[in-house]
Amino acid sequence: MDSGARALRGGRAHGKMQAFIFSVAFMYRIGIDLGGTKIELVALAGDGEVRLRQRVPTPQGDYAGTLDAIAALVRGAEAEIGGDYTVGIGTPGAPSQSGGRMKNCNSTCLNGQPFQADIEALLQRPVRLANDANCFTLSEAIDGAGKDARAVFGVILGTGVGGGMVLEGRLWQGANHIAGEWGHMPLPLPEASDLPLPGCYCGRHGCVEAYLSGPALQAQYAAQTGLTATPAEIATLAEGNAQCAMAVLETYERRLGRALAQVVNLFDPEVIVLGGGLSNLARLYRTLPEYMAPHVFSDTVLTRIVPPLHGDSSGVRGAAWLWAPVTG
Ligand SMILES: [Zn+2]
């Protein structure tokens, strides 16, 4: 090949690469967070920048209305910003591996419905689904608090307790789509004060969620004091040395430390990112390493426990990132 032909060939290759970079840079990823009260949309540019954000109320108890609301949001975004789109949806539950009908949705009319097939038919394109905890973890692993880690475990501590696993930028959903669902594992090493094992909505007793959800923390405080307080108020009371608040939070943190140690023993993430309402309790990041370490099967524990970077936006961002190249 003479130098002219080589230059021509090189120029073509360069042009193709430029076109590829152009198409990736200008491709939008639409993420939908389907919640019990609202449906949120973001359109992320190739660099993760939010180009559009919208939200509408979730039609209550109305499956067809929910599908229509999602489709209207996507079409509205397409009309507003133009370009190529992928669509990922964060849902409260997950499609069953037998037949694709939804399961484990705690607050919607999706259970038993072929949601993925229906929304794909409406939008005329493939759509990726993951539960909200998985979307949170993916978002924080790709460009959030776990950005530089190879193994990230995301924890939701809110109305419920959930989790997700991302390995080298790839969401690991598992054979049954329950990877990371540590909220319905039994609380390890129950102490006298942890008994009797509390019932859980899933039908089991002694689930981590039954001890560590926000409502569980509030119920424990109410049982001790007869008073109603939010987790944030309990933390404020503890800062003021209110004995009951301090004791309730310490018990909570000891339980959480033991439960997270099980996660570390099994998955050994470099980073655990906390999410959900209770992740706002700043003291958790100080106290948890000390409570977790004695139960980890290692003389040193390098796993970092960190707050989320994207906060409440992580779920919808992660839904968009379901179409990141590494998850394909
Ligand atoms: Zn349970």
Short mmCIF file of C-alpha atoms and ligand atoms in Angstrom, two decimals:
data_model
loop_
_atom_site.label_atom_id
_atom_site.label_comp_id
_atom_site.label_asym_id
_atom_site.label_seq_id
_atom_site.Cartn_x
_atom_site.Cartn_y
_atom_site.Cartn_z
CA MET A 1 0.00 0.00 0.00
CA ASP A 2 1.45 3.36 -0.94
CA SER A 3 1.42 6.25 1.42
CA GLY A 4 -1.52 7.92 -0.32
CA ALA A 5 -3.73 4.81 -0.02
CA ARG A 6 -2.65 4.39 3.61
CA ALA A 7 -3.58 8.00 4.33
CA LEU A 8 -6.93 7.53 2.60
CA ARG A 9 -7.64 4.36 4.58
CA GLY A 10 -6.53 6.04 7.79
CA GLY A 11 -8.76 8.98 6.96
CA ARG A 12 -11.78 6.68 6.50
CA ALA A 13 -11.10 4.94 9.81
CA HIS A 14 -10.70 8.29 11.48
CA GLY A 15 -13.97 9.44 9.95
CA LYS A 16 -15.78 6.34 11.20
CA MET A 17 -14.42 6.89 14.69
CA GLN A 18 -15.46 10.53 14.57
CA ALA A 19 -18.96 9.47 13.52
CA PHE A 20 -19.08 6.93 16.35
CA ILE A 21 -17.94 9.47 18.91
CA PHE A 22 -20.45 11.93 17.49
CA SER A 23 -23.32 9.45 17.74
CA VAL A 24 -22.41 8.41 21.30
CA ALA A 25 -21.94 11.99 22.42
CA PHE A 26 -25.28 13.03 21.02
CA MET A 27 -27.29 9.98 21.97
CA TYR A 28 -29.65 10.60 24.82
CA ARG A 29 -30.55 8.08 27.45
CA ILE A 30 -34.01 8.44 28.91
CA GLY A 31 -34.50 7.18 32.43
CA ILE A 32 -37.91 6.74 34.03
CA ASP A 33 -38.38 6.29 37.76
CA LEU A 34 -41.79 4.71 38.30
CA GLY A 35 -42.77 5.42 41.87
CA GLY A 36 -45.93 4.96 43.88
CA THR A 37 -46.79 8.66 43.80
CA LYS A 38 -44.84 10.11 40.87
CA ILE A 39 -43.28 9.15 37.57
CA GLU A 40 -40.05 11.03 36.86
CA LEU A 41 -38.13 11.29 33.60
CA VAL A 42 -34.61 12.48 32.90
CA ALA A 43 -32.85 12.61 29.57
CA LEU A 44 -29.10 12.24 30.03
CA ALA A 45 -26.63 13.32 27.39
CA GLY A 46 -23.75 10.97 26.60
CA ASP A 47 -21.63 12.64 29.28
CA GLY A 48 -24.28 12.16 31.97
CA GLU A 49 -25.48 15.75 31.96
CA VAL A 50 -29.22 16.13 32.60
CA ARG A 51 -30.80 17.72 29.52
CA LEU A 52 -34.42 17.38 30.57
CA ARG A 53 -36.25 16.49 33.77
CA GLN A 54 -40.00 16.07 34.14
CA ARG A 55 -42.39 14.46 36.57
CA VAL A 56 -46.08 13.64 36.65
CA PRO A 57 -48.30 12.01 39.32
CA THR A 58 -48.63 8.23 39.08
CA PRO A 59 -52.18 7.25 38.10
CA GLN A 60 -53.33 5.44 41.23
CA GLY A 61 -54.39 1.83 40.78
CA ASP A 62 -54.58 2.27 37.02
CA TYR A 63 -52.25 -0.01 35.04
CA ALA A 64 -53.27 1.19 31.56
CA GLY A 65 -53.11 4.78 32.75
CA THR A 66 -49.59 4.19 34.11
CA LEU A 67 -48.44 2.82 30.74
CA ASP A 68 -49.98 5.80 28.95
CA ALA A 69 -48.38 8.28 31.36
CA ILE A 70 -44.91 6.80 30.76
CA ALA A 71 -45.39 6.78 26.99
CA ALA A 72 -46.59 10.39 27.05
CA LEU A 73 -43.53 11.46 29.05
CA VAL A 74 -41.16 9.73 26.61
CA ARG A 75 -42.88 11.15 23.56
CA GLY A 76 -42.88 14.61 25.11
CA ALA A 77 -39.13 14.36 25.75
CA GLU A 78 -38.54 13.21 22.18
CA ALA A 79 -40.48 16.14 20.82
CA GLU A 80 -38.64 18.60 23.04
CA ILE A 81 -35.03 17.61 22.54
CA GLY A 82 -34.91 15.45 19.42
CA GLY A 83 -32.20 12.87 18.76
CA ASP A 84 -31.83 9.16 19.36
CA TYR A 85 -33.11 7.58 22.54
CA THR A 86 -32.84 4.58 24.70
CA VAL A 87 -35.33 4.04 27.51
CA GLY A 88 -34.64 2.42 30.87
CA ILE A 89 -37.23 2.18 33.63
CA GLY A 90 -36.74 1.79 37.34
CA THR A 91 -39.68 -0.06 38.84
CA PRO A 92 -40.66 -0.90 42.42
CA GLY A 93 -40.31 -4.66 41.71
CA ALA A 94 -38.88 -6.85 38.99
CA PRO A 95 -40.10 -8.98 36.11
CA SER A 96 -40.49 -12.61 37.09
CA GLN A 97 -38.05 -14.95 35.40
CA SER A 98 -40.95 -17.23 34.59
CA GLY A 99 -43.11 -15.43 32.08
CA GLY A 100 -41.94 -11.85 32.57
CA ARG A 101 -44.86 -10.71 34.69
CA MET A 102 -44.03 -8.25 37.45
CA LYS A 103 -43.50 -9.35 41.04
CA ASN A 104 -42.60 -7.78 44.38
CA CYS A 105 -44.03 -4.36 43.49
CA ASN A 106 -45.07 -2.95 46.85
CA SER A 107 -47.21 0.01 45.90
CA THR A 108 -48.42 -0.24 42.34
CA CYS A 109 -50.82 -2.14 40.17
CA LEU A 110 -47.97 -3.70 38.19
CA ASN A 111 -47.86 -7.09 39.91
CA GLY A 112 -48.88 -9.88 37.57
CA GLN A 113 -48.75 -7.62 34.51
CA PRO A 114 -46.46 -8.12 31.48
CA PHE A 115 -45.18 -4.59 31.97
CA GLN A 116 -42.04 -4.84 29.83
CA ALA A 117 -43.86 -6.30 26.82
CA ASP A 118 -46.64 -3.72 27.13
CA ILE A 119 -44.39 -0.67 27.41
CA GLU A 120 -42.14 -1.92 24.59
CA ALA A 121 -45.21 -2.33 22.37
CA LEU A 122 -46.36 1.20 23.22
CA LEU A 123 -42.95 2.78 22.65
CA GLN A 124 -42.00 0.57 19.69
CA ARG A 125 -38.50 -0.17 20.98
CA PRO A 126 -36.69 -2.41 23.46
CA VAL A 127 -36.83 -1.12 27.03
CA ARG A 128 -34.64 -2.21 29.94
CA LEU A 129 -36.07 -2.58 33.43
CA ALA A 130 -34.49 -2.83 36.85
CA ASN A 131 -35.78 -2.29 40.34
CA ASP A 132 -35.21 1.04 42.05
CA ALA A 133 -32.42 -0.22 44.32
CA ASN A 134 -30.51 -1.57 41.33
CA CYS A 135 -30.94 1.72 39.49
CA PHE A 136 -29.65 3.62 42.53
CA THR A 137 -26.58 1.40 42.72
CA LEU A 138 -25.85 1.65 39.00
CA SER A 139 -26.08 5.43 39.08
CA GLU A 140 -23.71 5.73 42.02
CA ALA A 141 -21.31 3.19 40.50
CA ILE A 142 -21.13 4.83 37.07
CA ASP A 143 -20.69 8.48 37.96
CA GLY A 144 -21.51 8.83 41.63
CA ALA A 145 -19.96 8.03 45.00
CA GLY A 146 -18.63 4.64 43.79
CA LYS A 147 -17.30 5.93 40.49
CA ASP A 148 -13.76 4.59 40.79
CA ALA A 149 -14.59 1.29 42.50
CA ARG A 150 -14.73 -2.06 40.71
CA ALA A 151 -17.33 -3.52 43.08
CA VAL A 152 -20.11 -1.36 44.53
CA PHE A 153 -22.94 -2.39 46.81
CA GLY A 154 -25.85 0.03 47.02
CA VAL A 155 -28.09 0.02 50.07
CA ILE A 156 -31.55 1.54 50.31
CA LEU A 157 -32.58 2.43 53.85
CA GLY A 158 -36.01 3.98 53.52
CA THR A 159 -39.60 2.84 53.69
CA GLY A 160 -38.12 -0.53 52.81
CA VAL A 161 -34.61 -1.96 52.79
CA GLY A 162 -33.12 -3.05 49.48
CA GLY A 163 -29.85 -3.25 47.67
CA GLY A 164 -28.03 -3.82 44.43
CA MET A 165 -24.68 -4.99 43.12
CA VAL A 166 -22.57 -3.49 40.36
CA LEU A 167 -19.39 -5.24 39.26
CA GLU A 168 -16.98 -3.35 37.01
CA GLY A 169 -19.72 -1.04 35.79
CA ARG A 170 -22.16 -3.85 35.12
CA LEU A 171 -25.37 -4.28 37.06
CA TRP A 172 -25.61 -7.84 38.35
CA GLN A 173 -29.29 -8.75 38.53
CA GLY A 174 -28.88 -12.47 39.11
CA ALA A 175 -30.61 -15.66 38.03
CA ASN A 176 -33.82 -14.71 39.87
CA HIS A 177 -33.48 -10.94 39.60
CA ILE A 178 -32.99 -10.69 43.36
CA ALA A 179 -29.23 -10.05 43.58
CA GLY A 180 -28.53 -7.67 46.43
CA GLU A 181 -31.89 -8.14 48.16
CA TRP A 182 -30.34 -8.28 51.60
CA GLY A 183 -33.42 -6.68 53.20
CA HIS A 184 -35.14 -10.05 53.42
CA MET A 185 -32.21 -11.97 54.82
CA PRO A 186 -32.45 -12.69 58.55
CA LEU A 187 -30.78 -10.22 60.91
CA PRO A 188 -27.53 -11.98 61.88
CA LEU A 189 -26.66 -12.84 65.48
CA PRO A 190 -29.89 -11.64 67.09
CA GLU A 191 -29.41 -10.43 70.66
CA ALA A 192 -31.95 -10.62 73.47
CA SER A 193 -33.17 -7.13 72.61
CA ASP A 194 -33.79 -8.25 69.00
CA LEU A 195 -36.34 -10.87 70.11
CA PRO A 196 -39.03 -11.87 69.45
CA LEU A 197 -38.29 -11.82 65.73
CA PRO A 198 -40.58 -9.20 64.18
CA GLY A 199 -42.87 -10.18 61.33
CA CYS A 200 -42.20 -8.86 57.84
CA TYR A 201 -44.68 -8.17 55.05
CA CYS A 202 -42.93 -10.87 52.99
CA GLY A 203 -44.25 -13.50 55.40
CA ARG A 204 -40.93 -14.25 57.11
CA HIS A 205 -39.79 -13.25 60.58
CA GLY A 206 -36.63 -11.43 61.59
CA CYS A 207 -35.88 -9.87 58.18
CA VAL A 208 -33.26 -7.11 58.12
CA GLU A 209 -35.95 -4.79 56.76
CA ALA A 210 -38.16 -5.36 59.79
CA TYR A 211 -35.38 -3.88 61.98
CA LEU A 212 -33.73 -1.33 59.70
CA SER A 213 -36.39 0.44 57.62
CA GLY A 214 -37.33 4.00 58.49
CA PRO A 215 -40.74 2.96 59.87
CA ALA A 216 -39.01 0.26 61.97
CA LEU A 217 -36.64 2.84 63.49
CA GLN A 218 -39.57 5.15 64.28
CA ALA A 219 -41.51 2.26 65.81
CA GLN A 220 -38.54 1.34 68.02
CA TYR A 221 -38.30 4.93 69.25
CA ALA A 222 -42.04 5.09 69.86
CA ALA A 223 -41.93 1.82 71.82
CA GLN A 224 -39.19 3.23 74.08
CA THR A 225 -40.62 6.69 74.60
CA GLY A 226 -44.28 6.68 73.59
CA LEU A 227 -43.38 9.59 71.29
CA THR A 228 -43.50 10.00 67.54
CA ALA A 229 -40.36 11.30 65.82
CA THR A 230 -38.85 11.10 62.36
CA PRO A 231 -35.40 9.52 61.95
CA ALA A 232 -33.92 13.01 61.44
CA GLU A 233 -35.57 14.23 64.67
CA ILE A 234 -34.27 11.20 66.54
CA ALA A 235 -30.76 11.99 65.28
CA THR A 236 -31.10 15.61 66.40
CA LEU A 237 -32.28 14.49 69.84
CA ALA A 238 -29.28 12.14 70.06
CA GLU A 239 -26.93 15.01 69.22
CA GLY A 240 -28.44 16.82 72.21
CA ASN A 241 -27.61 13.79 74.39
CA ALA A 242 -31.19 12.61 74.79
CA GLN A 243 -30.59 9.17 76.28
CA CYS A 244 -33.45 7.31 74.61
CA ALA A 245 -32.65 8.65 71.17
CA MET A 246 -28.98 7.76 71.63
CA ALA A 247 -29.82 4.23 72.73
CA VAL A 248 -32.29 3.61 69.91
CA LEU A 249 -29.84 4.84 67.29
CA GLU A 250 -26.95 2.85 68.75
CA THR A 251 -29.06 -0.32 68.64
CA TYR A 252 -30.02 0.50 65.06
CA GLU A 253 -26.40 1.01 64.04
CA ARG A 254 -25.19 -2.18 65.73
CA ARG A 255 -27.82 -4.15 63.82
CA LEU A 256 -26.95 -2.41 60.56
CA GLY A 257 -23.25 -3.06 61.13
CA ARG A 258 -23.86 -6.79 61.59
CA ALA A 259 -26.12 -6.94 58.55
CA LEU A 260 -23.64 -5.10 56.34
CA ALA A 261 -20.82 -7.36 57.53
CA GLN A 262 -22.71 -10.26 55.95
CA VAL A 263 -22.80 -8.33 52.68
CA VAL A 264 -19.05 -7.71 52.88
CA ASN A 265 -18.32 -11.36 53.68
CA LEU A 266 -20.27 -12.47 50.61
CA PHE A 267 -19.59 -9.75 48.05
CA ASP A 268 -16.60 -7.84 49.44
CA PRO A 269 -17.32 -4.50 47.75
CA GLU A 270 -14.80 -1.68 47.78
CA VAL A 271 -17.61 0.80 48.40
CA ILE A 272 -21.02 0.59 50.05
CA VAL A 273 -23.19 3.56 49.09
CA LEU A 274 -26.10 4.27 51.39
CA GLY A 275 -29.33 5.62 49.90
CA GLY A 276 -32.91 6.23 50.97
CA GLY A 277 -34.06 8.65 53.63
CA LEU A 278 -31.87 7.24 56.41
CA SER A 279 -28.70 7.82 54.36
CA ASN A 280 -29.07 11.46 55.44
CA LEU A 281 -28.08 10.52 59.00
CA ALA A 282 -24.48 11.75 58.99
CA ARG A 283 -23.54 9.76 62.10
CA LEU A 284 -23.94 6.45 60.23
CA TYR A 285 -20.72 7.06 58.30
CA ARG A 286 -18.82 7.52 61.58
CA THR A 287 -20.30 4.66 63.56
CA LEU A 288 -20.90 1.85 61.05
CA PRO A 289 -17.28 0.91 60.29
CA GLU A 290 -16.69 0.21 63.99
CA TYR A 291 -19.83 -1.92 64.36
CA MET A 292 -19.27 -3.76 61.10
CA ALA A 293 -15.59 -4.65 61.38
CA PRO A 294 -15.73 -7.33 64.13
CA HIS A 295 -18.14 -9.38 62.01
CA VAL A 296 -16.14 -9.22 58.77
CA PHE A 297 -13.96 -12.26 58.07
CA SER A 298 -10.79 -10.21 57.64
CA ASP A 299 -8.30 -8.57 59.96
CA THR A 300 -8.49 -5.35 57.97
CA VAL A 301 -11.62 -3.89 56.39
CA LEU A 302 -10.97 -1.56 53.49
CA THR A 303 -14.62 -1.27 52.40
CA ARG A 304 -15.74 2.36 52.54
CA ILE A 305 -19.29 3.30 53.56
CA VAL A 306 -20.23 6.54 51.83
CA PRO A 307 -23.23 8.82 51.24
CA PRO A 308 -24.71 9.05 47.73
CA LEU A 309 -23.55 11.73 45.33
CA HIS A 310 -26.74 12.10 43.33
CA GLY A 311 -29.19 11.87 46.25
CA ASP A 312 -32.80 11.52 45.20
CA SER A 313 -31.83 11.65 41.51
CA SER A 314 -29.90 8.40 41.60
CA GLY A 315 -32.87 6.15 40.82
CA VAL A 316 -33.88 7.93 37.65
CA ARG A 317 -30.26 8.44 36.54
CA GLY A 318 -29.57 4.74 37.02
CA ALA A 319 -32.60 3.85 34.92
CA ALA A 320 -31.09 5.89 32.09
CA TRP A 321 -27.70 4.20 32.62
CA LEU A 322 -29.28 0.77 32.09
CA TRP A 323 -28.26 1.49 28.50
CA ALA A 324 -24.65 2.36 29.34
CA PRO A 325 -22.35 0.39 27.00
CA VAL A 326 -21.03 -1.86 29.74
CA THR A 327 -24.49 -3.15 30.70
CA GLY A 328 -25.33 -4.32 27.18
ZN ZN B 1 -39.03 -9.90 54.69
#
